[in-house]
Coordinates of C-alpha atoms in Angstrom, one line a residue:
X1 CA 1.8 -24.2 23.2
X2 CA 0.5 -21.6 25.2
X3 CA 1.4 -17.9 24.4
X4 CA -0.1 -14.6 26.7
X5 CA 0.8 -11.5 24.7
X6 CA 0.9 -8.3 27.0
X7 CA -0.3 -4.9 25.6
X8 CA 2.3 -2.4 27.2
X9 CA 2.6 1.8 26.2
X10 CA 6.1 3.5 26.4
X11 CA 5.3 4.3 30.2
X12 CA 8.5 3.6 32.1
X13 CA 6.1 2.8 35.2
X14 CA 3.8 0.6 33.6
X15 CA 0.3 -0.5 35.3
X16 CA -1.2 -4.0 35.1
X17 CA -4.2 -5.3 36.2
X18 CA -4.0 -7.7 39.1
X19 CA -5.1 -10.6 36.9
X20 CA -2.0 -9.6 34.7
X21 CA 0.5 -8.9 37.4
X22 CA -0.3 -12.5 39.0
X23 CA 0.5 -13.8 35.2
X24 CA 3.9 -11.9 35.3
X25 CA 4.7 -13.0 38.9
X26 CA 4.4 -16.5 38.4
X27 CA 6.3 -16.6 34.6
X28 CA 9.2 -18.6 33.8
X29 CA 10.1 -17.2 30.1
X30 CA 9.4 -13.6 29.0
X31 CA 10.0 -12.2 25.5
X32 CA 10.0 -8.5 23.8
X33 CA 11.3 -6.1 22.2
X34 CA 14.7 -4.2 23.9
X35 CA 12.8 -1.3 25.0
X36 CA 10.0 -3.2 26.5
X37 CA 12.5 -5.0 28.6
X38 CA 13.9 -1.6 29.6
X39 CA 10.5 -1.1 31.1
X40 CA 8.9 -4.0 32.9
X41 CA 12.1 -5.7 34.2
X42 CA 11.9 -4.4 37.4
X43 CA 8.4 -6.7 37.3
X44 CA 10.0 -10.1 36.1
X45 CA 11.2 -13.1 38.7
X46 CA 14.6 -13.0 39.5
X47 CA 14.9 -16.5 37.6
X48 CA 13.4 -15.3 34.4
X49 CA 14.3 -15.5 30.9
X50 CA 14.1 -13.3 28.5
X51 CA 14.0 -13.5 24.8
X52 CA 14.9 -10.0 22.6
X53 CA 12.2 -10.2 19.8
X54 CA 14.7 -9.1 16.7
X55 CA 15.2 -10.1 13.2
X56 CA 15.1 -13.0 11.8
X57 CA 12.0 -13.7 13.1
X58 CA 12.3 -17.3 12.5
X59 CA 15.3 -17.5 15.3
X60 CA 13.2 -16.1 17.5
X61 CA 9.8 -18.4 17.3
X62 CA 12.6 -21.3 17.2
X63 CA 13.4 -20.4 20.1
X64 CA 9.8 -20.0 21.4
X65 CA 9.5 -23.7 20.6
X66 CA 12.5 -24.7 22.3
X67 CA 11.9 -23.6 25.7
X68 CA 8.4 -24.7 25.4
X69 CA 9.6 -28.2 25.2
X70 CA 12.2 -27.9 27.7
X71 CA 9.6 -26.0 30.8
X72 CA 6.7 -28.3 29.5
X73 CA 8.9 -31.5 29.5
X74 CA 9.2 -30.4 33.8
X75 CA 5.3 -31.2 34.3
X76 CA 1.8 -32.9 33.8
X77 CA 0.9 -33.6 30.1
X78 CA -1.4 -30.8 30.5
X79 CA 1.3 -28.9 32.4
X80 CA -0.1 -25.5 34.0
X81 CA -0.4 -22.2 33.0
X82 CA 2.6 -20.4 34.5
X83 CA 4.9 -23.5 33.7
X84 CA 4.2 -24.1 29.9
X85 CA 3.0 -20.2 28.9
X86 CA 5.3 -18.3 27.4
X87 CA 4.8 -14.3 28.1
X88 CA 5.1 -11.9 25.5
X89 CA 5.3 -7.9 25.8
X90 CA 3.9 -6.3 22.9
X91 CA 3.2 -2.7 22.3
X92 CA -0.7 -1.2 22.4
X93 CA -2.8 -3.7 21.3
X94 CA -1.1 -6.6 20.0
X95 CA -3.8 -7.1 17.7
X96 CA -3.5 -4.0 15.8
X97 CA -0.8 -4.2 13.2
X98 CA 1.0 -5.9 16.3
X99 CA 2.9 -9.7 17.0
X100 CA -0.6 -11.4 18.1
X101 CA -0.6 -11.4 14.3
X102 CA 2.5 -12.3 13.6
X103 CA 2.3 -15.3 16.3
X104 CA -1.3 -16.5 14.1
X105 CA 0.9 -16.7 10.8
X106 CA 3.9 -18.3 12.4
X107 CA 2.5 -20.4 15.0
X108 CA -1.2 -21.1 14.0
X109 CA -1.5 -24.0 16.2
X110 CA -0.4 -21.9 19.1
X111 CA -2.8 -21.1 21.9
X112 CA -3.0 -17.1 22.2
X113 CA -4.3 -15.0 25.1
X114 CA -4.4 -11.2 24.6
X115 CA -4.2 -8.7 27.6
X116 CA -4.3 -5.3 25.1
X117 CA -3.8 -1.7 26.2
X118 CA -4.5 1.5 24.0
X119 CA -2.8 1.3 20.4
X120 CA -0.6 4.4 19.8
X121 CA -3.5 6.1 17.5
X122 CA -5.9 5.5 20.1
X123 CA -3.8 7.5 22.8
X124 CA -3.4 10.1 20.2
X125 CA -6.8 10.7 19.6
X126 CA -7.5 10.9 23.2
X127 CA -5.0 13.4 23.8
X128 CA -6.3 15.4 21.0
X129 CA -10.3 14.9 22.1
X130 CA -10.5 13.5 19.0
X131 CA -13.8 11.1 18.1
X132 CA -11.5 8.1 15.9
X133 CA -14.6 6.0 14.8
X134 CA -14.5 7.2 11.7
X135 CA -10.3 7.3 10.9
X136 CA -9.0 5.1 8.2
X137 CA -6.1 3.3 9.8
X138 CA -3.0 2.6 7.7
X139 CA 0.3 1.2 8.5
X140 CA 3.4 2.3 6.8
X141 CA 5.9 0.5 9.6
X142 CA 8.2 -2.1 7.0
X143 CA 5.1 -1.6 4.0
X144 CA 5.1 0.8 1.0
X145 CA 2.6 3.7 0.3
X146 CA 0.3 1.9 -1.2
X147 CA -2.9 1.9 0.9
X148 CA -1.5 5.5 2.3
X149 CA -2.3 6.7 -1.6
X150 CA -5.3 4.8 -1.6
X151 CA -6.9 6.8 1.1
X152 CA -5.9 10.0 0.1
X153 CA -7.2 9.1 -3.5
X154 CA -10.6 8.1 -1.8
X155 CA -10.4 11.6 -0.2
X156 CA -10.9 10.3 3.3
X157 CA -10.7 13.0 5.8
X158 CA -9.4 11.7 8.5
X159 CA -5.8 9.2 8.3
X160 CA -4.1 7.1 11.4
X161 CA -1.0 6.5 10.6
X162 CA 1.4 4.4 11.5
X163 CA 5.1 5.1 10.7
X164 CA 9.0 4.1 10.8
X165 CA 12.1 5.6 10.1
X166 CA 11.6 6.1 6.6
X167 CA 7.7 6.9 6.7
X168 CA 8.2 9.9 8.7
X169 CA 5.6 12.9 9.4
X170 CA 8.0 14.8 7.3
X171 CA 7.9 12.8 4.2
X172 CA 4.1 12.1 4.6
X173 CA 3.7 15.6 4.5
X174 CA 5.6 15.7 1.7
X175 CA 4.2 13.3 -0.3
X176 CA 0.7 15.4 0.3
X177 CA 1.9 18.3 -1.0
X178 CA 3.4 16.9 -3.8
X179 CA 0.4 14.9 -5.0
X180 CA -2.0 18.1 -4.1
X181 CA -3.4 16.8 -0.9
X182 CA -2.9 20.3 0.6
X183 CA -5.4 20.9 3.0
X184 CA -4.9 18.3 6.2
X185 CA -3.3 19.3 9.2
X186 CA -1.6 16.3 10.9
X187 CA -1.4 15.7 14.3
X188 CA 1.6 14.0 15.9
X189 CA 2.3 11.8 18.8
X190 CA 6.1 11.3 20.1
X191 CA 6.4 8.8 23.0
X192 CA 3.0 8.4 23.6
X193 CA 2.2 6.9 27.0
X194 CA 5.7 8.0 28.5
X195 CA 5.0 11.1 30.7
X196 CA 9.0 12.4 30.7
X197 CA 8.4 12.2 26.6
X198 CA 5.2 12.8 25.5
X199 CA 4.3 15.2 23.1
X200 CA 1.5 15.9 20.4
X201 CA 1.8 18.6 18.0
X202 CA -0.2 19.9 15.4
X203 CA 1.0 21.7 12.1
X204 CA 0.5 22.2 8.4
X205 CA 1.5 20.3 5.7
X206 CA 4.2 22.7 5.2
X207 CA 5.1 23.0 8.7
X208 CA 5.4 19.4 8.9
X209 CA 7.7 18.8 6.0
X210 CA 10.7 21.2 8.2
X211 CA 10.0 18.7 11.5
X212 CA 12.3 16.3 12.5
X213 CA 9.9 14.0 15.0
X214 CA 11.7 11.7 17.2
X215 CA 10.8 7.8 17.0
X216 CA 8.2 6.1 17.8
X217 CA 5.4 8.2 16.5
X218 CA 2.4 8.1 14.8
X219 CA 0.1 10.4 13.1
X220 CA -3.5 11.3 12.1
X221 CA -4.4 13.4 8.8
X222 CA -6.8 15.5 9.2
X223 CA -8.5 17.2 6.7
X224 CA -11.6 19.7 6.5
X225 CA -13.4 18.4 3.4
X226 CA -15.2 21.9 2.5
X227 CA -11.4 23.6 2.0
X228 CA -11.0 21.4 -0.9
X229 CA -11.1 23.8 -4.0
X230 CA -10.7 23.1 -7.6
X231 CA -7.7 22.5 -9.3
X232 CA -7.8 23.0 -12.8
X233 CA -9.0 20.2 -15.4
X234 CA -10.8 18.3 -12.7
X235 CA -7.8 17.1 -10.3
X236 CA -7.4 16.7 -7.4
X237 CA -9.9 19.5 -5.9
X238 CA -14.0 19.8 -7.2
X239 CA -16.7 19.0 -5.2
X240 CA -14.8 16.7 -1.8
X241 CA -17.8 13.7 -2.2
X242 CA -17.2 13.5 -6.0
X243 CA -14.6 13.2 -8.8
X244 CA -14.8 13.8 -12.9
X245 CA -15.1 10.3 -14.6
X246 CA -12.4 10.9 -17.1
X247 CA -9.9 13.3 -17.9
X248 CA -9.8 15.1 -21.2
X249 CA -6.9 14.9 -22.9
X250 CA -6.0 18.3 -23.2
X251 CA -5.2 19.0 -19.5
X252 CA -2.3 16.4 -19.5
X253 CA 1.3 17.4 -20.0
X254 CA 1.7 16.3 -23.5
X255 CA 5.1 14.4 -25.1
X256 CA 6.2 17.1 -27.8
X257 CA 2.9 19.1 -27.3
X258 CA 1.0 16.0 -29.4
X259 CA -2.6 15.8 -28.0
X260 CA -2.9 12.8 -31.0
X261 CA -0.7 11.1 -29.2
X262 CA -2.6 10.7 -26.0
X263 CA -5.8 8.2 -25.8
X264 CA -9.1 9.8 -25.8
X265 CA -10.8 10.3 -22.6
X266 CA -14.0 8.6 -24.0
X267 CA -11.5 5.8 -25.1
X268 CA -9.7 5.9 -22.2
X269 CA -12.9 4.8 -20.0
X270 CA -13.6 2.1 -22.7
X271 CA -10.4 0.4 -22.3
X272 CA -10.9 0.7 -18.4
X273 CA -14.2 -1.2 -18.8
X274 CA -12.3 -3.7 -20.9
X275 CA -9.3 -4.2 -18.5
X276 CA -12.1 -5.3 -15.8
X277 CA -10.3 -3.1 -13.5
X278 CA -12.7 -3.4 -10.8
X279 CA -11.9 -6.7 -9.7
X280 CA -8.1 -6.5 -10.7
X281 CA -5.3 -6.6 -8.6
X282 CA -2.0 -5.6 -10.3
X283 CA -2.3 -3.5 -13.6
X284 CA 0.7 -3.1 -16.0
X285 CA 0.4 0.0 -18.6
X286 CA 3.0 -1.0 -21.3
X287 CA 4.1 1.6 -23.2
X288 CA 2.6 4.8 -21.5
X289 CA 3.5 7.8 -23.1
X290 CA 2.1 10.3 -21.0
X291 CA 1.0 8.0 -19.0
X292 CA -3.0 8.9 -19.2
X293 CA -4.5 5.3 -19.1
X294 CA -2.2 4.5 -16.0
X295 CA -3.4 7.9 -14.3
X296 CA -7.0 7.5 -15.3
X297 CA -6.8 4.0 -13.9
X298 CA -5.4 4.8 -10.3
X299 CA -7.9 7.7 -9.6
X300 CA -10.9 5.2 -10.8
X301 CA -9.7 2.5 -8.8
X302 CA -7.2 3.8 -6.4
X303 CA -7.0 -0.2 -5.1
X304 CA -4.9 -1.0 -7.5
X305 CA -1.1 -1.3 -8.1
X306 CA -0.1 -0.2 -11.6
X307 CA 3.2 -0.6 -13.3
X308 CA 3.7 1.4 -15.8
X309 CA 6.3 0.6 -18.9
X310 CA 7.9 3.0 -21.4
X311 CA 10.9 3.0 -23.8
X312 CA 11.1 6.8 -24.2
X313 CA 13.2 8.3 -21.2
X314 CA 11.9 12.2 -21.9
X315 CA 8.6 9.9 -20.9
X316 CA 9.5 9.5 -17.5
X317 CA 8.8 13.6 -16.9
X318 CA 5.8 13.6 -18.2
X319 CA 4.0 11.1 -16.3
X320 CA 5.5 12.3 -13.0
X321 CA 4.1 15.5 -14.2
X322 CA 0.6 14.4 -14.8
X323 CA 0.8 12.2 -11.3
X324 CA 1.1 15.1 -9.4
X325 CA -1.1 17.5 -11.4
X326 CA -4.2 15.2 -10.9
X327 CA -3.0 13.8 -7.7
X328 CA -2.3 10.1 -8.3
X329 CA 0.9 8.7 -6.3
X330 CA 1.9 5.5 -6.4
X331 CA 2.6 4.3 -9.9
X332 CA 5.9 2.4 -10.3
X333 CA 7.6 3.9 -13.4
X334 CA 9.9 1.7 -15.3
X335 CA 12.0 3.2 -18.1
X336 CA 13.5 1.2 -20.8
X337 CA 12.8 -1.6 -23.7
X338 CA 9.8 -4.1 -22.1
X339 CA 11.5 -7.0 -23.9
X340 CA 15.4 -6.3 -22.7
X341 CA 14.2 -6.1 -19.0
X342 CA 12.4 -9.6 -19.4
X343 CA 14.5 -10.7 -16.4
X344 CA 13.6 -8.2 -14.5
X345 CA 9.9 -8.5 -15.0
X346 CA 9.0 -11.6 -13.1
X347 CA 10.2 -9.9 -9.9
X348 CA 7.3 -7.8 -10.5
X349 CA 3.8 -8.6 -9.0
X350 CA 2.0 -10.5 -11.0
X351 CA -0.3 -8.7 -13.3
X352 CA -4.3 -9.9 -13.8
X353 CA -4.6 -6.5 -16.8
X354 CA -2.0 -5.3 -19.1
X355 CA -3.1 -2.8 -21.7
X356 CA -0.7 -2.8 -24.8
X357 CA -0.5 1.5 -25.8
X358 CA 2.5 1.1 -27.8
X359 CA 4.7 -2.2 -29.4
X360 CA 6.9 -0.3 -32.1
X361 CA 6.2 -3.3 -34.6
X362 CA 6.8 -6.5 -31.6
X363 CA 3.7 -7.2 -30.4
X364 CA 4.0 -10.8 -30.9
X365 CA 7.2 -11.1 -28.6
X366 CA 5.5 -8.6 -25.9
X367 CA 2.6 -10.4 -25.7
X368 CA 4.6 -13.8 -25.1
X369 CA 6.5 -12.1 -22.8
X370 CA 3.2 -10.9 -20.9
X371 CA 2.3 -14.5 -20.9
X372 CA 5.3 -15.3 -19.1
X373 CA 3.9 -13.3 -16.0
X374 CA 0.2 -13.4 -16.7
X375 CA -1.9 -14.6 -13.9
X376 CA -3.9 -17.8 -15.4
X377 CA -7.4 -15.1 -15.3
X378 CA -5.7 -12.5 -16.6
X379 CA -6.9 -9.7 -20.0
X380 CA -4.8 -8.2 -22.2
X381 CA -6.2 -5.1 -24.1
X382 CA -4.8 -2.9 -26.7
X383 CA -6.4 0.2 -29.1
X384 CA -6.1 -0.7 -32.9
X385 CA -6.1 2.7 -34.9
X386 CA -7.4 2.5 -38.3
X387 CA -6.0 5.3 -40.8
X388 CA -5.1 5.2 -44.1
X389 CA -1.2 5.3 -44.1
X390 CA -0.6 3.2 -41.2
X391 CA 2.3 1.3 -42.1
X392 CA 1.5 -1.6 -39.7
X393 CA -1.7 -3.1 -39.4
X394 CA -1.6 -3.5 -35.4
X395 CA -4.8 -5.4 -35.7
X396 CA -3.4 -7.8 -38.3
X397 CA -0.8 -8.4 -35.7
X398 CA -2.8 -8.7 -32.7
X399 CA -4.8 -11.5 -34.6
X400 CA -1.5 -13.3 -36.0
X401 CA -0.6 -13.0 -32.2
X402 CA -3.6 -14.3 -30.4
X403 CA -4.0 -17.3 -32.8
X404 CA -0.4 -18.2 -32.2
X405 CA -0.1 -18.2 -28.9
X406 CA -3.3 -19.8 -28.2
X407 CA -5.1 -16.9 -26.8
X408 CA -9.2 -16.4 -27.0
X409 CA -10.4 -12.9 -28.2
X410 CA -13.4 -11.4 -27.2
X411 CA -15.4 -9.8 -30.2
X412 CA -13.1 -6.3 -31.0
X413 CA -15.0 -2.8 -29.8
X414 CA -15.2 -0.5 -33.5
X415 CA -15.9 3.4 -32.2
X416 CA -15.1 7.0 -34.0
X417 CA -15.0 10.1 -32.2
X418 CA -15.6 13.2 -34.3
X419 CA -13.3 12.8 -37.3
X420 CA -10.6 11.1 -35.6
X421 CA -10.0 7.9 -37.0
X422 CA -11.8 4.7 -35.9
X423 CA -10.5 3.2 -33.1
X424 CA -11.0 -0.3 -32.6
X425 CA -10.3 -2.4 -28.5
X426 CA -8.9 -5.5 -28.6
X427 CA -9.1 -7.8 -25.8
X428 CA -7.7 -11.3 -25.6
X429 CA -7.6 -13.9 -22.2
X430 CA -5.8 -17.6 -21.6
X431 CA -8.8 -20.0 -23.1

């Protein structure tokens, strides 16, 4: 099967090469979205069909099929091209974020041809005289914030992205400013490519936030990396090209002003190194408190998705707190008892690092529960303190765990820090 997918702007006059136009002229079955119909059916045979591209998607490709076997059963074996091809209008470049890749993961057998035009970021950057080789590009059209967090984490300084009606330029903005990404401007693009509707604008953050854009749209964050001042503790701001490596524990927004509460920053780091969070995926941070280790974590390694757990609702403040004060979005709080929400768990992502910070005595059942969920490479890491009137021995309990559930531990990590009490990380894996 045979599939030409046609890059086309919102231009209600739209130009084609004449390569493309003979392609058109000689079609039998078209397919698009609504508004791409609007625009090139003054260009389609009189005899044409059209298929709306809408939701399911799985309709639609069926239906790709089906008249590909009734127009190819009309000729050769080999049929020819404007007899077995079906013609798809796409918008920009149907490569970029766009159905060419959509086609590839339903269809892979498919034959695809491409005939792009400029993406909607492109056109922006042209109408702004803007040089784009060096703009992350994101997509938040039907995805979550994730790699949007990820890029403002990584301080990049300059952000395409693309949005839908619930990632708008307003709430971008928002989220920013709420996170302390205050100095980008953003540039946005309304109707790009439609000369009756065009129009690019450029505001603050701010400025942004009061803006109601109409759809489509895109936008690109810009941000001038030597405005980027200091906030305090070592946030968000400091030198653009560099962050602190850790976080002492006295900046955080503390759970009943306890700083002994709240894991060391030197800790902290250890237990990063122990989680293996480089190469790690999905992190879960049971029992958060503050939330500290989950915080740490995203700034260190903004790739990740963390899920962080905690019993205590006056919790749920304070870790939404320190998120914004040190500029980490994107951790999915959960607020509750780990154990009574065990159905709700394994809708979760899978987790390759769990660190245990708090078990109120059922380690053993939160552990098997872990295991439940664990991918089959997955650590689990927890901080044993050692004091004198401890009434549980958590590393008694950690051992009883590990050797009843089959798990293999990794020789335990003993440290002090001034005259705190020792602290000792456990870490345990599938054997």
């Amino acid at each position: 099967m045979r599939l030409i997918v046609i890059g086309i702007t919102d231009n209600p006059q739209p130009f084609f090469p004449p390569e493309v136009m003979e392609i058109i002229k000689n079609g039998k079955v078209f397919s698009g979205g609504k508004r791409h119909h609007e625009i090139v059916a003054p260009l389609l045979p009189k005899d044409a069909e059209w298929i709306d591209i809408t939701v399911p998607l799985d309709d639609v490709f069926a239906k790709y099929t089906s008249r590909f076997t009734l127009h190819a059963s009309h000729h050769s074996p080999l049929g020819e091209l404007e007899g077995v091809s079906l013609i798809i209008f796409a918008s920009g470049d149907p490569l970029f974020f766009g159905f060419a890749n959509t086609i590839q993961r339903k269809m892979p057998e498919a034959e695809i041809v491409v005939y792009p035009t400029f993406n909607s970021l492109q056109m922006l950057a042209h109408r702004l005289v803007l040089p784009y080789h060096d703009m992350r590009i994101v997509s938040l059209t039907g995805r979550p914030w994730h790699e949007f967090d990820k890029a403002l984490i990584e301080r990049t300084t300059k952000i395409g992205v693309l949005t839908d009606k619930e990632h708008t330029p307003a709430a971008i903005a928002q989220r920013m400013l709420d996170y302390g990404y205050k100095y980008y401007i953003l540039h946005v693009g309304e109707h790009l490519g439609n000369p009756a509707l065009e129009q690019v604008t450029t505001l603050t953050l701010a400025e942004a936030t009061q803006h109601n854009f109409s759809m489509p749209n895109c936008v690109i964050a810009e941000a001038n990396a030597s405005r980027f001042t200091s906030l305090p503790h070592g946030g968000v701001g400091g030198d653009f090209a560099s962050r602190k490596f850790g976080i002492h524990e006295s900046a955080f927004a503390l759970l009943n002003g306890r700083e002994k509460m709240i894991t060391k920053m030197p800790i902290r780091l250890l237990t990063l190194q122990a989680l293996e969070l480089p190469t790690r995926r999905v992190f879960w941070d049971i029992g958060f408190c503050t939330g500290s280790v989950s915080i740490e974590a995203k700034l260190q390694f903004p790739h990740l998705q963390i899920d962080a757990f905690e019993i205590r609702p006056e919790c749920e403040a304070i870790i939404q707190e320190n998120a914004r004060r040190f500029g980490a979005p994107g951790i999915n709080i959960h607020i509750g008892d780990f154990l009574a929400c065990c159905d709700k768990i394994a809708t979760y992502s899978t987790p390759d690092a769990v660190f245990i910070g708090g078990h109120g005595g059922k380690l053993k059942e939160i552990i098997a529960k872990v295991l439940t969920v664990l991918a089959p490479d997955g650590v689990i890491v927890m901080n044993s303190v050692i004091a004198p009137k401890v009434l549980t021995d958590s590393q008694k309990l950690w051992d009883e765990a590990c050797a009843e559930l089959g798990l293999l531990q990794e020789p335990p990590l003993h440290i002090q820090l001034n005259d705190n009490h020792p602290i000792t990380i456990l870490k345990c894996k599938r054997k």
